Amino acid sequence: DGGITQSPKYLFRKEGQNVTLSCEQNLNHDAMYWYRQDPGQGLRLIYYSQIVNDFQKGDIAEGYSVSREKKESFPLTVTSAQKNPTAFYLCASSIAGQVAAEAFFGQGTRLTVV
Amino acid sequence: AQKVTQAQTEISVVEKEDVTLDCVYETRDTTYYLFWYKQPPSGELVFLIRRNSFDEQNEISGRYSWNFQKSTSSFNFTITASQVVDSAVYFCALRNDWNTGNQFYFGTGTSLTVIP
């Protein structure tokens, strides 16, 4: 079945550690997105990519980094510079260049700092 | 600037009641799409409907209906005869050609609880 797979589902990070969240899709989508969800704040865009080897910062990119070496994969690294990383992270993909196309979402990764 | 406002943070209704979730948007673009998503407790957002800016026809799908009014920049979602399975967070989103990233602009969501 086509879809987006995020792993792990739950992740615990110690202070000062970098952690990487995985996002893989087999929908052949060019566009991929990372969102952060906090209670009462909806979805905030961290980074997005419209094509392999290219990505742009979203609204809250500080303390995060991404790579897009393959069309199928868009991993997100939460660095130690992110002061409040505890949140629910959602990865999405969509057809690029078609404003009518909906986004498909993964099941999310819940990151907790311990 | 693009913005989506969902003023209702939380709504509780008793099963079988009708409920309307409000969505108001802002955009300078003339071509745009509006979306509704459902986020059940499992966390994954599920696509419900899209509507383009040139089509103001209301749409009905089973117990769900959507009312799009450009005059008030609103795209409201009504659930008729609500059920416990409708309990979720619902997001309204906007997408347009104005920015090169074709970003989705999401509202803050409305948490719906249907009480049995």
mmCIF file of C-alpha atoms in Angstrom:
data_model
loop_
_atom_site.group_PDB
_atom_site.id
_atom_site.type_symbol
_atom_site.label_atom_id
_atom_site.label_comp_id
_atom_site.label_asym_id
_atom_site.label_seq_id
_atom_site.Cartn_x
_atom_site.Cartn_y
_atom_site.Cartn_z
ATOM 1 C CA ASP A 1 0.000 0.000 0.000
ATOM 2 C CA GLY A 2 1.170 3.514 -0.785
ATOM 3 C CA GLY A 3 1.727 5.867 2.067
ATOM 4 C CA ILE A 4 4.052 7.674 4.412
ATOM 5 C CA THR A 5 5.933 5.930 7.177
ATOM 6 C CA GLN A 6 7.354 7.795 10.125
ATOM 7 C CA SER A 7 9.599 6.203 12.676
ATOM 8 C CA PRO A 8 9.924 5.853 15.519
ATOM 9 C CA LYS A 9 6.463 6.462 16.908
ATOM 10 C CA TYR A 10 7.869 7.557 20.264
ATOM 11 C CA LEU A 11 11.295 9.037 20.854
ATOM 12 C CA PHE A 12 13.014 10.191 23.996
ATOM 13 C CA ARG A 13 15.900 12.604 23.894
ATOM 14 C CA LYS A 14 18.302 13.640 26.566
ATOM 15 C CA GLU A 15 19.318 17.240 26.943
ATOM 16 C CA GLY A 16 22.063 18.155 24.488
ATOM 17 C CA GLN A 17 21.485 15.248 22.133
ATOM 18 C CA ASN A 18 20.672 15.367 18.466
ATOM 19 C CA VAL A 19 17.972 12.992 17.263
ATOM 20 C CA THR A 20 16.771 12.131 13.790
ATOM 21 C CA LEU A 21 13.178 11.419 12.831
ATOM 22 C CA SER A 22 12.621 9.273 9.786
ATOM 23 C CA CYS A 23 10.068 9.908 7.052
ATOM 24 C CA GLU A 24 9.713 7.653 4.013
ATOM 25 C CA GLN A 25 7.061 7.776 1.296
ATOM 26 C CA ASN A 26 6.272 5.520 -1.643
ATOM 27 C CA LEU A 27 3.714 7.786 -3.270
ATOM 28 C CA ASN A 28 6.204 9.153 -5.809
ATOM 29 C CA HIS A 29 5.602 12.662 -4.493
ATOM 30 C CA ASP A 30 8.151 15.387 -5.103
ATOM 31 C CA ALA A 31 7.013 17.673 -2.290
ATOM 32 C CA MET A 32 7.594 16.747 1.333
ATOM 33 C CA TYR A 33 6.965 18.676 4.529
ATOM 34 C CA TRP A 34 7.744 18.575 8.230
ATOM 35 C CA TYR A 35 5.309 20.032 10.739
ATOM 36 C CA ARG A 36 5.434 20.468 14.462
ATOM 37 C CA GLN A 37 2.215 20.201 16.466
ATOM 38 C CA ASP A 38 1.836 21.643 19.937
ATOM 39 C CA PRO A 39 -1.420 21.790 21.874
ATOM 40 C CA GLY A 40 -3.503 24.763 20.781
ATOM 41 C CA GLN A 41 -1.048 25.863 18.083
ATOM 42 C CA GLY A 42 -2.057 23.758 15.149
ATOM 43 C CA LEU A 43 0.541 22.660 12.631
ATOM 44 C CA ARG A 44 3.627 24.798 12.170
ATOM 45 C CA LEU A 45 5.884 24.269 9.177
ATOM 46 C CA ILE A 46 9.512 23.436 9.950
ATOM 47 C CA TYR A 47 11.007 22.625 6.537
ATOM 48 C CA TYR A 48 9.750 21.662 3.120
ATOM 49 C CA SER A 49 11.261 20.262 -0.031
ATOM 50 C CA GLN A 50 9.918 20.310 -3.561
ATOM 51 C CA ILE A 51 12.654 18.300 -5.211
ATOM 52 C CA VAL A 52 15.616 16.116 -4.378
ATOM 53 C CA ASN A 53 18.652 17.974 -3.020
ATOM 54 C CA ASP A 54 16.655 21.119 -2.366
ATOM 55 C CA PHE A 55 14.745 22.293 0.683
ATOM 56 C CA GLN A 56 13.559 25.521 2.264
ATOM 57 C CA LYS A 57 13.011 26.739 5.791
ATOM 58 C CA GLY A 58 9.509 27.036 7.092
ATOM 59 C CA ASP A 59 8.244 29.221 9.890
ATOM 60 C CA ILE A 60 10.110 27.545 12.765
ATOM 61 C CA ALA A 61 13.302 26.080 11.267
ATOM 62 C CA GLU A 62 15.676 27.164 14.029
ATOM 63 C CA GLY A 63 17.168 24.180 15.814
ATOM 64 C CA TYR A 64 16.224 21.739 13.063
ATOM 65 C CA SER A 65 17.949 20.403 9.980
ATOM 66 C CA VAL A 66 16.857 18.223 7.070
ATOM 67 C CA SER A 67 18.251 16.477 4.028
ATOM 68 C CA ARG A 68 16.667 15.289 0.808
ATOM 69 C CA GLU A 69 19.088 12.916 -0.863
ATOM 70 C CA LYS A 70 16.381 10.623 -2.185
ATOM 71 C CA LYS A 71 12.902 11.348 -3.437
ATOM 72 C CA GLU A 72 11.423 8.881 -0.973
ATOM 73 C CA SER A 73 13.133 10.132 2.157
ATOM 74 C CA PHE A 74 13.075 13.394 4.110
ATOM 75 C CA PRO A 75 14.652 12.907 7.558
ATOM 76 C CA LEU A 76 14.448 15.620 10.207
ATOM 77 C CA THR A 77 17.188 16.150 12.778
ATOM 78 C CA VAL A 78 16.288 17.892 15.983
ATOM 79 C CA THR A 79 19.516 19.446 17.201
ATOM 80 C CA SER A 80 20.585 20.446 20.672
ATOM 81 C CA ALA A 81 19.993 24.057 19.593
ATOM 82 C CA GLN A 82 16.241 23.455 19.669
ATOM 83 C CA LYS A 83 15.370 24.663 23.142
ATOM 84 C CA ASN A 84 11.930 23.139 23.473
ATOM 85 C CA PRO A 85 11.759 20.063 21.237
ATOM 86 C CA THR A 86 9.037 18.179 23.082
ATOM 87 C CA ALA A 87 6.196 17.987 20.555
ATOM 88 C CA PHE A 88 4.396 15.835 18.034
ATOM 89 C CA TYR A 89 6.087 15.834 14.627
ATOM 90 C CA LEU A 90 4.230 15.112 11.412
ATOM 91 C CA CYS A 91 5.674 14.437 7.995
ATOM 92 C CA ALA A 92 3.607 14.963 4.858
ATOM 93 C CA SER A 93 3.984 14.660 1.123
ATOM 94 C CA SER A 94 2.119 15.969 -1.884
ATOM 95 C CA ILE A 95 2.300 16.348 -5.623
ATOM 96 C CA ALA A 96 4.464 19.399 -6.286
ATOM 97 C CA GLY A 97 3.227 22.230 -8.450
ATOM 98 C CA GLN A 98 -0.432 21.276 -8.234
ATOM 99 C CA VAL A 99 -2.231 23.495 -5.812
ATOM 100 C CA ALA A 100 -5.269 21.200 -5.840
ATOM 101 C CA ALA A 101 -3.348 18.225 -4.549
ATOM 102 C CA GLU A 102 -3.936 17.245 -0.974
ATOM 103 C CA ALA A 103 -1.207 16.367 1.483
ATOM 104 C CA PHE A 104 -0.774 12.851 2.776
ATOM 105 C CA PHE A 105 0.425 12.488 6.345
ATOM 106 C CA GLY A 106 2.361 9.954 8.329
ATOM 107 C CA GLN A 107 1.278 8.783 11.760
ATOM 108 C CA GLY A 108 3.664 11.106 13.524
ATOM 109 C CA THR A 109 6.537 10.883 15.990
ATOM 110 C CA ARG A 110 6.093 12.020 19.550
ATOM 111 C CA LEU A 111 9.377 13.404 20.854
ATOM 112 C CA THR A 112 9.946 13.901 24.553
ATOM 113 C CA VAL A 113 12.970 15.430 26.228
ATOM 114 C CA VAL A 114 13.954 13.640 29.418
ATOM 115 C CA ALA B 1 -0.497 37.086 3.809
ATOM 116 C CA GLN B 2 -2.195 33.734 4.047
ATOM 117 C CA LYS B 3 -4.029 32.842 7.195
ATOM 118 C CA VAL B 4 -6.594 30.335 8.360
ATOM 119 C CA THR B 5 -8.578 30.925 11.530
ATOM 120 C CA GLN B 6 -10.504 28.312 13.442
ATOM 121 C CA ALA B 7 -11.912 30.263 16.347
ATOM 122 C CA GLN B 8 -13.486 27.273 18.065
ATOM 123 C CA THR B 9 -10.783 25.571 20.098
ATOM 124 C CA GLU B 10 -12.950 22.864 21.646
ATOM 125 C CA ILE B 11 -16.535 21.771 21.077
ATOM 126 C CA SER B 12 -18.541 19.151 22.949
ATOM 127 C CA VAL B 13 -21.842 17.814 21.715
ATOM 128 C CA VAL B 14 -24.095 14.974 22.702
ATOM 129 C CA GLU B 15 -24.376 12.133 20.246
ATOM 130 C CA LYS B 16 -26.883 12.717 17.432
ATOM 131 C CA GLU B 17 -26.629 16.481 17.691
ATOM 132 C CA ASP B 18 -25.542 18.477 14.654
ATOM 133 C CA VAL B 19 -22.335 20.491 14.921
ATOM 134 C CA THR B 20 -20.695 23.095 12.693
ATOM 135 C CA LEU B 21 -16.973 23.768 12.664
ATOM 136 C CA ASP B 22 -16.029 27.228 11.473
ATOM 137 C CA CYS B 23 -13.135 28.129 9.195
ATOM 138 C CA VAL B 24 -12.264 31.640 8.033
ATOM 139 C CA TYR B 25 -9.371 32.297 5.679
ATOM 140 C CA GLU B 26 -7.366 35.208 4.315
ATOM 141 C CA THR B 27 -5.538 35.325 1.012
ATOM 142 C CA ARG B 28 -4.837 37.832 -1.748
ATOM 143 C CA ASP B 29 -4.658 35.113 -4.350
ATOM 144 C CA THR B 30 -7.618 34.516 -6.638
ATOM 145 C CA THR B 31 -6.762 30.856 -7.198
ATOM 146 C CA TYR B 32 -6.607 28.743 -4.106
ATOM 147 C CA TYR B 33 -7.861 25.549 -2.579
ATOM 148 C CA LEU B 34 -9.340 24.884 0.825
ATOM 149 C CA PHE B 35 -9.101 21.576 2.624
ATOM 150 C CA TRP B 36 -10.490 19.891 5.692
ATOM 151 C CA TYR B 37 -8.587 17.199 7.577
ATOM 152 C CA LYS B 38 -9.541 14.969 10.489
ATOM 153 C CA GLN B 39 -6.986 13.971 13.123
ATOM 154 C CA PRO B 40 -8.202 11.033 15.224
ATOM 155 C CA PRO B 41 -6.406 10.072 18.445
ATOM 156 C CA SER B 42 -3.993 7.931 16.439
ATOM 157 C CA GLY B 43 -2.407 11.161 15.197
ATOM 158 C CA GLU B 44 -2.432 10.828 11.422
ATOM 159 C CA LEU B 45 -4.281 13.566 9.546
ATOM 160 C CA VAL B 46 -6.904 12.199 7.188
ATOM 161 C CA PHE B 47 -7.998 14.200 4.154
ATOM 162 C CA LEU B 48 -11.749 14.870 4.015
ATOM 163 C CA ILE B 49 -12.432 17.348 1.224
ATOM 164 C CA ARG B 50 -10.967 20.015 -1.031
ATOM 165 C CA ARG B 51 -12.745 22.983 -2.610
ATOM 166 C CA ASN B 52 -11.347 25.376 -5.209
ATOM 167 C CA SER B 53 -11.878 29.107 -5.090
ATOM 168 C CA PHE B 54 -14.086 29.130 -8.167
ATOM 169 C CA ASP B 55 -16.570 26.554 -6.952
ATOM 170 C CA GLU B 56 -18.984 27.792 -4.298
ATOM 171 C CA GLN B 57 -21.323 24.861 -4.493
ATOM 172 C CA ASN B 58 -22.011 23.231 -1.180
ATOM 173 C CA GLU B 59 -21.082 19.601 -0.891
ATOM 174 C CA ILE B 60 -22.629 16.766 1.044
ATOM 175 C CA SER B 61 -21.065 13.416 1.748
ATOM 176 C CA GLY B 62 -23.150 11.249 4.013
ATOM 177 C CA ARG B 63 -23.398 13.005 7.362
ATOM 178 C CA TYR B 64 -20.782 15.578 6.359
ATOM 179 C CA SER B 65 -21.476 18.806 4.514
ATOM 180 C CA TRP B 66 -19.400 21.830 3.634
ATOM 181 C CA ASN B 67 -20.479 25.405 3.037
ATOM 182 C CA PHE B 68 -18.069 27.620 1.088
ATOM 183 C CA GLN B 69 -18.832 31.340 0.929
ATOM 184 C CA LYS B 70 -16.306 33.617 -0.732
ATOM 185 C CA SER B 71 -18.232 36.717 0.369
ATOM 186 C CA THR B 72 -17.375 35.921 3.993
ATOM 187 C CA SER B 73 -14.142 33.981 3.289
ATOM 188 C CA SER B 74 -15.508 30.993 5.119
ATOM 189 C CA PHE B 75 -15.465 27.261 4.553
ATOM 190 C CA ASN B 76 -17.538 25.715 7.318
ATOM 191 C CA PHE B 77 -17.973 22.016 8.021
ATOM 192 C CA THR B 78 -21.154 20.519 9.437
ATOM 193 C CA ILE B 79 -21.556 17.054 10.880
ATOM 194 C CA THR B 80 -25.152 15.920 11.054
ATOM 195 C CA ALA B 81 -26.291 13.429 13.695
ATOM 196 C CA SER B 82 -22.856 13.272 15.271
ATOM 197 C CA GLN B 83 -21.393 9.973 16.431
ATOM 198 C CA VAL B 84 -18.722 9.093 18.968
ATOM 199 C CA VAL B 85 -16.400 8.142 16.095
ATOM 200 C CA ASP B 86 -16.490 11.770 14.968
ATOM 201 C CA SER B 87 -14.490 12.742 18.053
ATOM 202 C CA ALA B 88 -11.222 14.135 16.705
ATOM 203 C CA VAL B 89 -9.350 17.321 15.965
ATOM 204 C CA TYR B 90 -10.389 18.914 12.686
ATOM 205 C CA PHE B 91 -8.118 21.179 10.675
ATOM 206 C CA CYS B 92 -8.946 23.579 7.899
ATOM 207 C CA ALA B 93 -6.146 24.433 5.451
ATOM 208 C CA LEU B 94 -5.451 26.762 2.528
ATOM 209 C CA ARG B 95 -3.114 26.203 -0.420
ATOM 210 C CA ASN B 96 -2.417 28.632 -3.246
ATOM 211 C CA ASP B 97 0.031 29.519 -5.985
ATOM 212 C CA TRP B 98 1.186 32.695 -4.315
ATOM 213 C CA ASN B 99 4.277 31.150 -2.805
ATOM 214 C CA THR B 100 6.727 28.955 -4.637
ATOM 215 C CA GLY B 101 6.543 26.209 -2.102
ATOM 216 C CA ASN B 102 2.832 25.596 -2.538
ATOM 217 C CA GLN B 103 2.655 25.499 1.201
ATOM 218 C CA PHE B 104 -0.371 24.433 3.165
ATOM 219 C CA TYR B 105 -1.538 26.965 5.716
ATOM 220 C CA PHE B 106 -3.329 25.256 8.567
ATOM 221 C CA GLY B 107 -5.665 26.635 11.171
ATOM 222 C CA THR B 108 -5.105 25.806 14.825
ATOM 223 C CA GLY B 109 -7.713 23.083 14.753
ATOM 224 C CA THR B 110 -11.002 22.416 16.528
ATOM 225 C CA SER B 111 -11.170 19.549 18.987
ATOM 226 C CA LEU B 112 -14.564 17.884 18.788
ATOM 227 C CA THR B 113 -15.814 15.586 21.523
ATOM 228 C CA VAL B 114 -19.013 13.654 20.950
ATOM 229 C CA ILE B 115 -20.489 12.451 24.210
ATOM 230 C CA PRO B 116 -22.451 9.190 24.089
#
